[in-house]
Coordinates of C-alpha atoms and ligand atoms in Angstrom, one line a residue:
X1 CA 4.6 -12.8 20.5
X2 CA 6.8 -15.1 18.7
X3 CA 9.6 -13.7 16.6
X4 CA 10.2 -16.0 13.2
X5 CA 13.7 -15.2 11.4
X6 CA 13.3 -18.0 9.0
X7 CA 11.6 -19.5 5.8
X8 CA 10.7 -22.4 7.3
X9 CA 10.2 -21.6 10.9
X10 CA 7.6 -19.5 10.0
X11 CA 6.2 -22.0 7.6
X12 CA 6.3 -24.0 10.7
X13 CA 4.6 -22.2 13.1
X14 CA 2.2 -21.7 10.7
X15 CA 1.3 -25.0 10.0
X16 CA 1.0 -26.1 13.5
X17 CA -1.2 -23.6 14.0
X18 CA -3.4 -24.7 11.5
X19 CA -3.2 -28.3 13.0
X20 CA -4.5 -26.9 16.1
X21 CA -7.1 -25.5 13.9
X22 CA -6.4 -22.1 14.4
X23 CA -7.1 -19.4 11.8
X24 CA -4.1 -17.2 10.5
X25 CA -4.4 -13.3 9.5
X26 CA -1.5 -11.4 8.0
X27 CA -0.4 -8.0 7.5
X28 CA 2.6 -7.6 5.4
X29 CA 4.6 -4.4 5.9
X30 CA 7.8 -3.2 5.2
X31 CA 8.1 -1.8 8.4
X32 CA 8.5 1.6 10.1
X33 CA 5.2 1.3 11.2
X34 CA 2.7 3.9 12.1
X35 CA -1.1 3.9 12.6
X36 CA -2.0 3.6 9.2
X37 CA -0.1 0.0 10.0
X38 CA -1.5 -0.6 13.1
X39 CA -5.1 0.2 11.5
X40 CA -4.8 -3.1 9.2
X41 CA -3.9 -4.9 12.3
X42 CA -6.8 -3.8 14.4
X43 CA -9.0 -5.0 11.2
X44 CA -6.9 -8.5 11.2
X45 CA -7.2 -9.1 15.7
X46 CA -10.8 -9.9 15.5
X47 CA -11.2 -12.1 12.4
X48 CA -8.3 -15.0 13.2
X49 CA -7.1 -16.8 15.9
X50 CA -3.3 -16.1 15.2
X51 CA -2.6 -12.8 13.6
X52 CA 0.8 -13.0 12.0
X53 CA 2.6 -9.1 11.2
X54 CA 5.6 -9.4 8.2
X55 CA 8.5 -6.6 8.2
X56 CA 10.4 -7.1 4.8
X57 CA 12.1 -4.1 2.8
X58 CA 11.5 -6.3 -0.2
X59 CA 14.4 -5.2 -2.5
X60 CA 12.2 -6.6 -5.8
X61 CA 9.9 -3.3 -5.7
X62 CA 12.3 -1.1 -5.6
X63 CA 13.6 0.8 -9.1
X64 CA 17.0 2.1 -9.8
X65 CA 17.6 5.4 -8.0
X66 CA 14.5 5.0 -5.7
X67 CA 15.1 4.7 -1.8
X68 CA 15.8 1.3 -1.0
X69 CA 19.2 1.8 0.9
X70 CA 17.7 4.7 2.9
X71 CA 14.2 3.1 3.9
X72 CA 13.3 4.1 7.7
X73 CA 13.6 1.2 10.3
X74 CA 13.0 1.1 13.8
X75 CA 12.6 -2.6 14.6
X76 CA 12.3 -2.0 18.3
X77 CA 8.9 0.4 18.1
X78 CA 7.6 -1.9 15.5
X79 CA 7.3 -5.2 17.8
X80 CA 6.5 -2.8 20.6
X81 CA 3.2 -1.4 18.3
X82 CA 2.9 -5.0 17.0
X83 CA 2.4 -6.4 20.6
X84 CA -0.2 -4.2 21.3
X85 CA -2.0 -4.4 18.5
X86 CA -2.1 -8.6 19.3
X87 CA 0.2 -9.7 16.9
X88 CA 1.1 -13.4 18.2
X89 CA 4.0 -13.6 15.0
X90 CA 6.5 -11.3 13.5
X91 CA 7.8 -13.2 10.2
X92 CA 11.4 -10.6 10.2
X93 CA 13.1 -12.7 7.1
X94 CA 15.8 -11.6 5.6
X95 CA 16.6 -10.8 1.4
X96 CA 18.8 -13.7 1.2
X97 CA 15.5 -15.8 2.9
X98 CA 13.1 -14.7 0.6
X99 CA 15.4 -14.6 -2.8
X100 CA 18.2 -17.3 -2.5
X101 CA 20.8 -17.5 -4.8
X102 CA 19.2 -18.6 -7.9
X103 CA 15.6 -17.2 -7.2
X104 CA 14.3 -16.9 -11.4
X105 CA 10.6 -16.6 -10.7
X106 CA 8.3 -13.6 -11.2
X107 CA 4.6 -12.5 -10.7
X108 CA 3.5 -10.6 -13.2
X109 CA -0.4 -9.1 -14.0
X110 CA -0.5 -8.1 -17.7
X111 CA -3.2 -5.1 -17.4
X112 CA -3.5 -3.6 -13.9
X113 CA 0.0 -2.9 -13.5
X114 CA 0.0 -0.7 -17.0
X115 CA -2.2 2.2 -15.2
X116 CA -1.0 4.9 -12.6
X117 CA 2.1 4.3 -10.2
X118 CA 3.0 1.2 -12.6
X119 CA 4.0 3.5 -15.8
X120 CA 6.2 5.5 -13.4
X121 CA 7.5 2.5 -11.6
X122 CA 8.2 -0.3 -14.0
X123 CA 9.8 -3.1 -12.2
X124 CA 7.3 -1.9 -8.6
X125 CA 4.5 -4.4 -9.1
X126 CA 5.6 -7.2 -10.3
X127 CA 7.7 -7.3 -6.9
X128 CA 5.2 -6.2 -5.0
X129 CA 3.2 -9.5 -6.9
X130 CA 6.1 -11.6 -6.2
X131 CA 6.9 -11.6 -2.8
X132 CA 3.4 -11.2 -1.6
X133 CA 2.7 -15.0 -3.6
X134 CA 5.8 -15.8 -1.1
X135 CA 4.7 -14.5 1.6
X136 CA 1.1 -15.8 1.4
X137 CA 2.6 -19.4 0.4
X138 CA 5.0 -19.0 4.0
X139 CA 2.5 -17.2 6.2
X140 CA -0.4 -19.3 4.7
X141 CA -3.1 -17.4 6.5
X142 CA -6.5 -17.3 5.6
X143 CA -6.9 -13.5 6.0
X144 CA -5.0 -10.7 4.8
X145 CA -5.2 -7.4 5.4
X146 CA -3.6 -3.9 3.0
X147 CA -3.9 -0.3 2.9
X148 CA -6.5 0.9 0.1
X149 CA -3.6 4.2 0.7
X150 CA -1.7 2.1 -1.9
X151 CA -4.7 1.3 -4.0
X152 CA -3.3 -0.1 -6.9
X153 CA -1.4 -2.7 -5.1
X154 CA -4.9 -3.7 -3.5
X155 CA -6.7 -4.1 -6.6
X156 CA -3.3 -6.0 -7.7
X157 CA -3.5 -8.5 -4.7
X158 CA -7.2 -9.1 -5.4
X159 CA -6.7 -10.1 -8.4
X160 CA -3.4 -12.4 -8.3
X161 CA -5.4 -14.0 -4.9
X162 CA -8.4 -14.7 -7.8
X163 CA -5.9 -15.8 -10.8
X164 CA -3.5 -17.9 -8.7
X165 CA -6.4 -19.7 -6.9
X166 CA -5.0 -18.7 -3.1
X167 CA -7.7 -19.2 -0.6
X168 CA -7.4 -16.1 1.7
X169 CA -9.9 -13.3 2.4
X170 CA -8.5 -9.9 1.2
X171 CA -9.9 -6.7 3.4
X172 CA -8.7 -3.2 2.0
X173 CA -8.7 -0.5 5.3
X174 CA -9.3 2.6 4.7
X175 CA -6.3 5.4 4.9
X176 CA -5.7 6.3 8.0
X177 CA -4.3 10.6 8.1
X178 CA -2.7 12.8 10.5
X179 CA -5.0 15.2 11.8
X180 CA -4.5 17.7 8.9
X181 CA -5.1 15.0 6.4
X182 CA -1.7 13.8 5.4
X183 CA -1.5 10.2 4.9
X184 CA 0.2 8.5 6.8
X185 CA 3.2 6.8 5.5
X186 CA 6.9 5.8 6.8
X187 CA 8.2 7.6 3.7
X188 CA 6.6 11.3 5.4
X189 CA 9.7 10.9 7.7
X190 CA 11.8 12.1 4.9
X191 CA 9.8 15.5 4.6
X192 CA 11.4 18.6 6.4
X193 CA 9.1 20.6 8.6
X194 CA 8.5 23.1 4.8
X195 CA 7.9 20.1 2.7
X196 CA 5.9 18.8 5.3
X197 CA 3.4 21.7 4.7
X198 CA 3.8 21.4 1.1
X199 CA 2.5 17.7 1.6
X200 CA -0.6 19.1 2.5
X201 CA -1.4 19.6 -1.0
X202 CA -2.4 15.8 -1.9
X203 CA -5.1 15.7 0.5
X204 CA -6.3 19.1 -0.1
X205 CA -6.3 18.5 -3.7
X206 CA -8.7 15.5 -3.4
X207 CA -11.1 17.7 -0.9
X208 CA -10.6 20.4 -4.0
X209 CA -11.6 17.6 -6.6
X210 CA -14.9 16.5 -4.9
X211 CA -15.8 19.8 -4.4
X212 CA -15.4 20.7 -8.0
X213 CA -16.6 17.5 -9.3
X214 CA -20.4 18.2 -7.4
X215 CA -20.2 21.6 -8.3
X216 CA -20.1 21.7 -12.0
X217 CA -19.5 19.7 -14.9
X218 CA -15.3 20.2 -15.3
X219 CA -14.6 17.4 -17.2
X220 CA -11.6 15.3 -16.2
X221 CA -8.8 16.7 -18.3
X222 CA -9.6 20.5 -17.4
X223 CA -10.0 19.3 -13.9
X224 CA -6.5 17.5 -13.7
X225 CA -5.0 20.8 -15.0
X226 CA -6.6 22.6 -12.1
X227 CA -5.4 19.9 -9.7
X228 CA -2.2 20.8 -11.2
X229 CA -1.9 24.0 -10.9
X230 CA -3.0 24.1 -7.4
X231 CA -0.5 21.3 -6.3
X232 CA 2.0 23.4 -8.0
X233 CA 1.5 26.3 -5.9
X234 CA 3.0 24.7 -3.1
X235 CA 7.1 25.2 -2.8
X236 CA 9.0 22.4 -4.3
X237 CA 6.0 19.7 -5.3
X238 CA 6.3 18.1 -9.1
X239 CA 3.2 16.7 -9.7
X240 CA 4.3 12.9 -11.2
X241 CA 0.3 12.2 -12.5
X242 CA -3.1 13.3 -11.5
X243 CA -5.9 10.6 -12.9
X244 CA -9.5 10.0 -12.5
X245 CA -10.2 6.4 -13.0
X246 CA -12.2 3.0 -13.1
X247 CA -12.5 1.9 -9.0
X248 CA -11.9 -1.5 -10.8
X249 CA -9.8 -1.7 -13.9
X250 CA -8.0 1.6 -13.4
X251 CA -8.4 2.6 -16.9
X252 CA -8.9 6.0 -17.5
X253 CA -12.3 7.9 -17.2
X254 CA -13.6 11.1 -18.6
X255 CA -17.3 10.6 -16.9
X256 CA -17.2 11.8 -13.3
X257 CA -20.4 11.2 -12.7
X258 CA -20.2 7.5 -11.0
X259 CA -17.8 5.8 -9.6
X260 CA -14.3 7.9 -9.9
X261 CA -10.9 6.9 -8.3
X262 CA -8.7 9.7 -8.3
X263 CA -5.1 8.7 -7.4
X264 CA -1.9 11.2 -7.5
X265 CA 1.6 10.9 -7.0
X266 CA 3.4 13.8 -6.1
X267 CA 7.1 14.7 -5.6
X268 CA 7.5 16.6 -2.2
X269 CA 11.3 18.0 -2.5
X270 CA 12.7 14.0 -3.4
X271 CA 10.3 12.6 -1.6
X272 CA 7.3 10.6 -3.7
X273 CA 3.9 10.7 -1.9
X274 CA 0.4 9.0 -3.2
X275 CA -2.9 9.5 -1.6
X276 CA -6.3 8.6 -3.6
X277 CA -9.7 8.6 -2.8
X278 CA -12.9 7.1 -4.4
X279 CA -16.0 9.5 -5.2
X280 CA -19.4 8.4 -5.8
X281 CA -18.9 5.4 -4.7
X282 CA -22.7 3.9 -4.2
X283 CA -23.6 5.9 -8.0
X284 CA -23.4 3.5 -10.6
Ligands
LIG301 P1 4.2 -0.4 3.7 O1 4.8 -0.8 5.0 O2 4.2 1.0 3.3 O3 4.5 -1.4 2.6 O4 2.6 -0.7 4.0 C1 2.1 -1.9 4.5 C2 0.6 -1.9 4.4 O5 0.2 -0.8 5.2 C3 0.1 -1.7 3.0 O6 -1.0 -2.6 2.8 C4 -0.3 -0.3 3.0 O7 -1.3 0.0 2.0 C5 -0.8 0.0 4.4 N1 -0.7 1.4 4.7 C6 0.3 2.2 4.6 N2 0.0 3.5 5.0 C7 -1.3 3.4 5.3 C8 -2.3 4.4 5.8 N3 -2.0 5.7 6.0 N4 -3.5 4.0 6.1 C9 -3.9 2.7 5.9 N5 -3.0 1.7 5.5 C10 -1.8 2.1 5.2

């Protein structure tokens, strides 16, 4: 498994790859990785001949006040999970790489980024946009592979992949959970063993939502409050938004009867969890 520190040494590899003609899937990460990570890599393996793994706490996505100084790392157990998983690169750039004095350029979506996590996170997507352009113009592969646990941000690199004409197959894997349904996520390391518990709430409220949603005719405001409540009745949870949406546009929906997306994010003590999940998916 070769380990690329630079810009151009993984632009590098990359290309000689590609004169071998060898096909590239990537996984970009941030690191800390679990099997949720390790999932998107076992989708990528098969597909390519190369399978390329980033690890970049990209500092662009990141708000005032959220946790980018305290962001788990444990380099050593990632290349450990990577090389099993048949990674054959780890791109490990650093800010100064990837933003160089001077860096003035954005990506920017004008209408998916409005809806769910983006009205709580204002600057999140449009550096989530921004340094996955870069990465996929570095890595150049011609498969990448994300989470549909951050859902918004998949619908967000679908699209940018469409508008800014990039070549590259997008997969979404599915979320991968902890036995009692949390999803997985490097942020659940911040949880103590109550919050932990309390955590338990997201999934449950989406198993809670299905259930109501087949069983009568709520509609999607009286249902949110329900959600609410319920999510509420767990010690220190704040529920940030609850909302029943488009799969596609993410604009709000009041008809539950089709295709629904519910996403939620959810304080857990200070710690921000999302799950979502999509019901009735083959109703249209
Ligand atoms: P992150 O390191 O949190 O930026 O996530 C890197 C990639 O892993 C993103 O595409 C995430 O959506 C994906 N991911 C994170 N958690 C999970 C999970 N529990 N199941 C599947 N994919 C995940």
């Amino acid at each position: 498994m070769d380990i690329l520190k630079t810009k151009s040494d993984m632009q590098e590899w990359s290309i000689r790859k590609k004169k071998q003609g060898k096909t590239i899937g990537f996984v970009p990460t941030m690191g800390f990785l679990h099997q949720g990570h390790v999932s998107l890599m076992d989708i990528g393996r098969p597909l390519c001949d190369e399978l390329v793994l980033s690890i970049f706490v990209n500092p662009t996505q990141f708000g005032a006040g959220e946790d980018l100084d305290t962001y788990p790392s444990d380099i050593d157990n990632d290349l450990h999970l990577a090389e099993n998983a048949g990674v054959t690169a780890v791109f490990l750039p650093n800010k100064d790489h990837i933003y160089p004095a001077g860096f003035q350029t954005e990506v920017k979506l004008m209408s998916l980024p409005n809806y769910l996590c983006g009205k709580f996170r204002p600057v999140h997507f449009a550096g989530v946009a921004t340094v996955v352009t870069k990465l996929f113009n570095i890595v150049m592969p011609d498969v990448a592979v994300f989470g549909q646990k951050d859902y918004q941000q998949l619908q967000i690199i679908h699209q940018l992949t469409e508008d800014l004409d990039f070549r590259i197959q997008i997969i979404g894997g599915k979320i991968i959970r902890e036995a009692d349904g949390l999803a997985m996520s490097s942020r659940n390391a911040y949880l103590t063993e109550h919050q932990r518990q309390s955590a338990l709430s997201l999934y449950q409220s989406i198993q809670k939502a299905e259930k109501l949603i087949s069983e009568s005719n709520m509609d999607s405001k009286e249902l949110s409050q329900r959600i609410t409540d319920f999510i509420h009745s767990f010690d220190e949870t704040q529920v940030e938004y609850i909302q029943f949406c488009h799969p596609q546009t993410l604009e709000e929906t009041s008809d539950l009867s089709g295709p629904v997306l519910m996403a939620l994010a959810v304080k857990v003590g200070t710690t921000r969890l999302i799950d979502n999940a999509v019901f009735n998916p083959h109703i249209s």
